[in-house]
mmCIF file of C-alpha atoms in Angstrom:
data_model
loop_
_atom_site.group_PDB
_atom_site.id
_atom_site.type_symbol
_atom_site.label_atom_id
_atom_site.label_comp_id
_atom_site.label_asym_id
_atom_site.label_seq_id
_atom_site.Cartn_x
_atom_site.Cartn_y
_atom_site.Cartn_z
ATOM 1 C CA UNK A 234 51.552 124.407 104.834
ATOM 2 C CA UNK A 235 53.154 123.653 101.457
ATOM 3 C CA UNK A 236 55.524 120.734 100.894
ATOM 4 C CA UNK A 237 59.299 121.578 100.623
ATOM 5 C CA UNK A 238 60.477 122.106 97.171
ATOM 6 C CA UNK A 239 62.763 118.999 97.326
ATOM 7 C CA UNK A 240 59.773 116.774 97.728
ATOM 8 C CA UNK A 241 58.152 117.876 94.554
ATOM 9 C CA UNK A 242 58.274 115.570 91.560
ATOM 10 C CA UNK A 243 61.460 116.207 89.577
ATOM 11 C CA UNK A 244 61.797 116.056 85.884
ATOM 12 C CA UNK A 245 64.250 113.271 84.534
ATOM 13 C CA UNK A 246 64.861 115.137 81.329
ATOM 14 C CA UNK A 247 68.196 116.594 82.218
ATOM 15 C CA UNK A 248 69.697 113.269 83.734
ATOM 16 C CA UNK A 249 68.488 111.640 80.574
ATOM 17 C CA UNK A 250 70.080 114.140 78.257
ATOM 18 C CA UNK A 251 73.266 113.981 80.276
ATOM 19 C CA UNK A 252 73.310 110.262 79.832
ATOM 20 C CA UNK A 253 72.809 110.449 76.075
ATOM 21 C CA UNK A 254 74.931 113.520 75.370
ATOM 22 C CA UNK A 255 77.718 113.270 78.049
ATOM 23 C CA UNK A 256 79.318 116.541 76.720
ATOM 24 C CA UNK A 257 81.702 114.386 74.592
ATOM 25 C CA UNK A 258 83.408 113.388 77.874
ATOM 26 C CA UNK A 259 85.052 116.693 77.995
ATOM 27 C CA UNK A 260 86.512 116.333 81.509
ATOM 28 C CA UNK A 261 88.918 113.564 80.443
ATOM 29 C CA UNK A 262 89.054 113.777 76.645
ATOM 30 C CA UNK A 263 89.941 117.523 76.360
ATOM 31 C CA UNK A 264 92.302 117.586 79.302
ATOM 32 C CA UNK A 265 94.354 114.777 77.706
ATOM 33 C CA UNK A 266 94.191 116.583 74.459
ATOM 34 C CA UNK A 267 96.076 119.520 76.027
ATOM 35 C CA UNK A 268 98.602 117.370 77.756
ATOM 36 C CA UNK A 269 100.627 115.604 75.099
ATOM 37 C CA UNK A 270 102.599 113.478 77.454
ATOM 38 C CA UNK A 271 99.472 111.701 78.589
ATOM 39 C CA UNK A 272 98.467 110.779 75.045
ATOM 40 C CA UNK A 273 99.010 107.052 74.400
ATOM 41 C CA UNK A 274 100.042 107.024 70.791
ATOM 42 C CA UNK A 275 101.463 103.474 71.180
ATOM 43 C CA UNK A 276 98.061 101.996 72.202
ATOM 44 C CA UNK A 277 96.391 103.938 69.390
ATOM 45 C CA UNK A 278 98.858 102.419 66.865
ATOM 46 C CA UNK A 279 98.167 99.029 68.313
ATOM 47 C CA UNK A 280 94.453 99.514 67.788
ATOM 48 C CA UNK A 281 95.037 100.605 64.177
ATOM 49 C CA UNK A 282 97.060 97.492 63.513
ATOM 50 C CA UNK A 283 94.490 95.202 64.937
ATOM 51 C CA UNK A 284 91.495 96.948 63.066
ATOM 52 C CA UNK A 285 93.222 95.548 59.939
ATOM 53 C CA UNK A 286 94.185 92.125 61.100
ATOM 54 C CA UNK A 287 91.672 91.295 63.952
ATOM 55 C CA UNK A 288 89.104 94.021 64.545
ATOM 56 C CA UNK A 289 87.153 91.835 67.053
ATOM 57 C CA UNK A 290 90.169 92.066 69.298
ATOM 58 C CA UNK A 291 89.928 95.784 69.491
ATOM 59 C CA UNK A 292 86.313 95.805 70.460
ATOM 60 C CA UNK A 293 87.007 93.109 73.070
ATOM 61 C CA UNK A 294 89.493 95.549 74.564
ATOM 62 C CA UNK A 295 86.960 98.349 74.468
ATOM 63 C CA UNK A 296 84.491 96.049 76.395
ATOM 64 C CA UNK A 297 87.109 95.724 79.143
ATOM 65 C CA UNK A 298 87.601 99.548 79.026
ATOM 66 C CA UNK A 299 83.844 99.836 79.761
ATOM 67 C CA UNK A 300 84.181 97.517 82.666
ATOM 68 C CA UNK A 301 87.088 99.479 84.233
ATOM 69 C CA UNK A 302 86.143 103.144 83.376
ATOM 70 C CA UNK A 303 82.417 102.909 83.052
ATOM 71 C CA UNK A 304 82.238 104.427 79.545
ATOM 72 C CA UNK A 305 82.368 102.879 76.059
ATOM 73 C CA UNK A 306 83.962 105.923 74.386
ATOM 74 C CA UNK A 307 87.614 106.672 74.251
ATOM 75 C CA UNK A 308 89.047 109.063 76.733
ATOM 76 C CA UNK A 309 92.267 109.456 74.788
ATOM 77 C CA UNK A 310 92.243 111.520 71.529
ATOM 78 C CA UNK A 311 95.498 110.020 70.248
ATOM 79 C CA UNK A 312 93.712 107.737 67.772
ATOM 80 C CA UNK A 313 91.948 110.743 66.221
ATOM 81 C CA UNK A 314 95.179 112.741 66.084
ATOM 82 C CA UNK A 315 96.970 110.067 64.196
ATOM 83 C CA UNK A 316 94.110 109.767 61.703
ATOM 84 C CA UNK A 317 94.161 113.606 61.145
ATOM 85 C CA UNK A 318 97.934 113.511 60.555
ATOM 86 C CA UNK A 319 97.510 110.515 58.236
ATOM 87 C CA UNK A 320 94.919 112.299 56.139
ATOM 88 C CA UNK A 321 97.028 115.387 55.890
ATOM 89 C CA UNK A 322 100.174 113.435 54.774
ATOM 90 C CA UNK A 323 98.218 111.489 52.243
ATOM 91 C CA UNK A 324 96.688 114.655 50.864
ATOM 92 C CA UNK A 325 100.110 116.161 50.627
ATOM 93 C CA UNK A 326 101.470 113.119 48.839
ATOM 94 C CA UNK A 327 98.599 113.093 46.291
ATOM 95 C CA UNK A 328 99.117 116.827 45.813
ATOM 96 C CA UNK A 329 102.752 116.521 45.103
ATOM 97 C CA UNK A 330 102.233 113.619 42.664
ATOM 98 C CA UNK A 331 99.388 115.551 40.934
ATOM 99 C CA UNK A 332 101.270 118.824 40.881
ATOM 100 C CA UNK A 333 98.172 120.732 42.068
ATOM 101 C CA UNK A 334 100.104 123.369 44.033
ATOM 102 C CA UNK A 335 99.201 124.893 47.518
ATOM 103 C CA UNK A 336 95.717 125.882 46.497
ATOM 104 C CA UNK A 337 94.857 122.359 45.267
ATOM 105 C CA UNK A 338 96.305 120.902 48.397
ATOM 106 C CA UNK A 339 94.242 123.117 50.726
ATOM 107 C CA UNK A 340 91.080 122.392 48.613
ATOM 108 C CA UNK A 341 91.581 118.721 48.745
ATOM 109 C CA UNK A 342 92.378 118.782 52.480
ATOM 110 C CA UNK A 343 89.265 120.604 53.335
ATOM 111 C CA UNK A 344 87.234 118.045 51.311
ATOM 112 C CA UNK A 345 88.984 114.982 52.716
ATOM 113 C CA UNK A 346 89.421 116.040 56.314
ATOM 114 C CA UNK A 347 86.629 118.373 57.109
ATOM 115 C CA UNK A 348 83.938 116.976 54.881
ATOM 116 C CA UNK A 349 84.735 113.225 54.365
ATOM 117 C CA UNK A 350 86.187 112.453 57.821
ATOM 118 C CA UNK A 351 84.527 114.972 60.227
ATOM 119 C CA UNK A 352 81.233 115.983 58.693
ATOM 120 C CA UNK A 353 80.331 112.608 57.255
ATOM 121 C CA UNK A 354 81.531 111.077 60.525
ATOM 122 C CA UNK A 355 79.161 113.373 62.554
ATOM 123 C CA UNK A 356 76.258 112.424 60.228
ATOM 124 C CA UNK A 357 77.164 108.653 60.392
ATOM 125 C CA UNK A 358 77.625 108.667 64.160
ATOM 126 C CA UNK A 359 74.283 110.543 64.768
ATOM 127 C CA UNK A 360 72.429 108.156 62.505
ATOM 128 C CA UNK A 361 73.887 105.011 64.004
ATOM 129 C CA UNK A 362 73.524 106.418 67.499
ATOM 130 C CA UNK A 363 69.860 107.158 66.861
ATOM 131 C CA UNK A 364 69.224 103.860 65.201
ATOM 132 C CA UNK A 365 70.811 101.885 67.998
ATOM 133 C CA UNK A 366 69.055 103.727 70.808
ATOM 134 C CA UNK A 367 65.647 103.928 69.117
ATOM 135 C CA UNK A 368 65.432 100.510 67.589
ATOM 136 C CA UNK A 369 68.154 98.094 68.782
ATOM 137 C CA UNK A 370 68.165 98.477 72.557
ATOM 138 C CA UNK A 371 67.079 95.358 74.405
ATOM 139 C CA UNK A 372 66.772 96.480 78.008
ATOM 140 C CA UNK A 373 66.795 93.962 80.824
ATOM 141 C CA UNK A 374 64.161 94.726 83.580
ATOM 142 C CA UNK A 375 66.757 93.646 86.168
ATOM 143 C CA UNK A 376 69.440 95.895 84.840
ATOM 144 C CA UNK A 377 70.031 99.597 84.724
ATOM 145 C CA UNK A 378 68.872 101.498 81.623
ATOM 146 C CA UNK A 379 71.710 101.696 79.091
ATOM 147 C CA UNK A 380 72.174 103.928 76.118
ATOM 148 C CA UNK A 381 74.734 104.178 73.247
ATOM 149 C CA UNK A 382 76.953 107.172 73.836
ATOM 150 C CA UNK A 383 77.139 109.513 70.804
ATOM 151 C CA UNK A 384 80.895 109.830 71.310
ATOM 152 C CA UNK A 385 81.160 105.990 71.113
ATOM 153 C CA UNK A 386 79.173 106.046 67.779
ATOM 154 C CA UNK A 387 81.689 108.543 66.590
ATOM 155 C CA UNK A 388 84.566 106.361 67.724
ATOM 156 C CA UNK A 389 83.087 103.501 65.800
ATOM 157 C CA UNK A 390 83.109 105.718 62.733
ATOM 158 C CA UNK A 391 86.806 106.603 63.366
ATOM 159 C CA UNK A 392 87.713 102.826 63.629
ATOM 160 C CA UNK A 393 85.797 102.001 60.442
ATOM 161 C CA UNK A 394 87.079 105.033 58.610
ATOM 162 C CA UNK A 395 90.691 103.874 59.389
ATOM 163 C CA UNK A 396 90.139 100.734 57.439
ATOM 164 C CA UNK A 397 88.437 102.722 54.595
ATOM 165 C CA UNK A 398 91.440 105.034 54.587
ATOM 166 C CA UNK A 399 93.977 102.250 54.236
ATOM 167 C CA UNK A 400 92.161 100.638 51.210
ATOM 168 C CA UNK A 401 90.933 103.814 49.476
ATOM 169 C CA UNK A 402 93.770 106.275 50.191
ATOM 170 C CA UNK A 403 97.060 104.427 51.030
ATOM 171 C CA UNK A 404 96.788 101.379 48.764
ATOM 172 C CA UNK A 405 95.397 103.364 45.981
ATOM 173 C CA UNK A 406 98.299 105.715 46.171
ATOM 174 C CA UNK A 407 100.776 102.814 46.027
ATOM 175 C CA UNK A 408 99.062 101.514 42.891
ATOM 176 C CA UNK A 409 98.706 104.817 41.247
ATOM 177 C CA UNK A 410 101.004 103.975 38.315
ATOM 178 C CA UNK A 411 98.598 101.122 37.454
ATOM 179 C CA UNK A 412 95.299 102.812 38.385
ATOM 180 C CA UNK A 413 95.923 105.844 36.137
ATOM 181 C CA UNK A 414 96.019 103.735 33.048
ATOM 182 C CA UNK A 415 92.901 103.232 30.892
ATOM 183 C CA UNK A 416 92.841 99.463 30.949
ATOM 184 C CA UNK A 417 90.401 96.919 32.405
ATOM 185 C CA UNK A 418 92.999 95.891 34.897
ATOM 186 C CA UNK A 419 93.239 99.452 36.365
ATOM 187 C CA UNK A 420 89.429 99.551 36.500
ATOM 188 C CA UNK A 421 89.224 96.177 38.221
ATOM 189 C CA UNK A 422 91.940 97.011 40.777
ATOM 190 C CA UNK A 423 90.787 100.470 41.589
ATOM 191 C CA UNK A 424 87.074 99.426 41.905
ATOM 192 C CA UNK A 425 88.024 96.400 44.046
ATOM 193 C CA UNK A 426 89.949 98.642 46.502
ATOM 194 C CA UNK A 427 86.921 100.947 46.922
ATOM 195 C CA UNK A 428 84.598 97.909 47.295
ATOM 196 C CA UNK A 429 86.933 96.500 49.984
ATOM 197 C CA UNK A 430 87.083 99.857 51.729
ATOM 198 C CA UNK A 431 83.314 100.269 51.900
ATOM 199 C CA UNK A 432 82.781 96.719 53.028
ATOM 200 C CA UNK A 433 85.439 97.049 55.726
ATOM 201 C CA UNK A 434 83.734 100.254 56.965
ATOM 202 C CA UNK A 435 80.391 98.433 57.240
ATOM 203 C CA UNK A 436 81.903 95.357 58.906
ATOM 204 C CA UNK A 437 83.863 97.293 61.492
ATOM 205 C CA UNK A 438 80.741 99.485 62.273
ATOM 206 C CA UNK A 439 78.864 96.261 62.784
ATOM 207 C CA UNK A 440 81.528 94.986 65.203
ATOM 208 C CA UNK A 441 81.424 98.195 67.055
ATOM 209 C CA UNK A 442 77.830 97.847 67.976
ATOM 210 C CA UNK A 443 77.775 93.998 68.170
ATOM 211 C CA UNK A 444 80.250 94.476 71.231
ATOM 212 C CA UNK A 445 77.463 96.171 73.239
ATOM 213 C CA UNK A 446 75.471 93.376 75.050
ATOM 214 C CA UNK A 447 72.325 95.549 75.583
ATOM 215 C CA UNK A 448 71.813 95.823 71.684
ATOM 216 C CA UNK A 449 70.129 93.323 69.482
ATOM 217 C CA UNK A 450 69.911 92.792 65.693
ATOM 218 C CA UNK A 451 73.211 94.585 65.036
ATOM 219 C CA UNK A 452 73.428 92.622 61.746
ATOM 220 C CA UNK A 453 71.369 95.513 60.304
ATOM 221 C CA UNK A 454 74.778 97.375 59.864
ATOM 222 C CA UNK A 455 75.903 94.622 57.379
ATOM 223 C CA UNK A 456 73.040 95.201 55.026
ATOM 224 C CA UNK A 457 75.023 97.669 53.152
ATOM 225 C CA UNK A 458 77.608 95.035 52.011
ATOM 226 C CA UNK A 459 75.312 93.346 49.502
ATOM 227 C CA UNK A 460 74.554 96.933 48.003
ATOM 228 C CA UNK A 461 78.226 97.520 47.775
ATOM 229 C CA UNK A 462 78.709 94.233 45.947
ATOM 230 C CA UNK A 463 75.977 95.083 43.425
ATOM 231 C CA UNK A 464 77.385 98.558 42.725
ATOM 232 C CA UNK A 465 80.911 97.089 42.461
ATOM 233 C CA UNK A 466 79.783 94.451 39.833
ATOM 234 C CA UNK A 467 77.948 97.068 37.910
ATOM 235 C CA UNK A 468 81.028 99.448 37.938
ATOM 236 C CA UNK A 469 83.162 96.808 36.238
ATOM 237 C CA UNK A 470 81.357 97.439 33.076
ATOM 238 C CA UNK A 471 83.167 100.692 32.511
ATOM 239 C CA UNK A 472 82.955 103.102 35.416
ATOM 240 C CA UNK A 473 86.468 103.594 36.880
ATOM 241 C CA UNK A 474 85.912 104.804 40.475
ATOM 242 C CA UNK A 475 89.591 105.723 40.943
ATOM 243 C CA UNK A 476 89.724 107.986 37.943
ATOM 244 C CA UNK A 477 86.586 109.857 39.032
ATOM 245 C CA UNK A 478 87.590 110.285 42.630
ATOM 246 C CA UNK A 479 91.133 111.573 41.750
ATOM 247 C CA UNK A 480 89.730 113.856 39.174
ATOM 248 C CA UNK A 481 87.295 115.235 41.715
ATOM 249 C CA UNK A 482 89.825 115.892 44.471
ATOM 250 C CA UNK A 483 92.914 116.734 42.512
#
């Protein structure tokens, strides 16, 4: 007599895939996206402020979130919605100042929002997610198997991109009268803003994975900062990053 089907060895592929690709936490995330009154814009704004003044504090709060809700990733899309709105407003401001018209605005918005923020974010999240799970996990034999959630890796990108956005988009806009001149001061100021933006992105990315106790050697995410410094010093000999970026987008 054959054994019951339930006693046969079962593949662990599907549970493992569900753990690594949790459908972007659709049950909570997408429900809250459709219910505006449940979105916590105040808390998202608090996180943005502290990402600039004390980013460790943000990730300490995320660790507490993991302890209470058993997931690292956000279950509230308010943070991302504020970022999208900020990118749209910044693009509109640059378009008005540059006088590029509606076509120029749409072209720049597609590049800044869909490519720089979303597409690059998906690539960055996938790379850091794979790197963390493949090489940085340090599992304890007495603890349950843990993996970095892809959505959390994308959240880390969103956090890091916010600091990049402040330096490379907002502060650059405020200093446009100076940056658009052809002087060494404008070159120094513009290139410094972009160097700070790239360094902040790397540092906040590092903090995001450093907050996960089952990872090790997270300092690998800081290795891009020396490369940023080298490029920055080389650019001071005549390559104005702000001029090239604004010319490309607008």
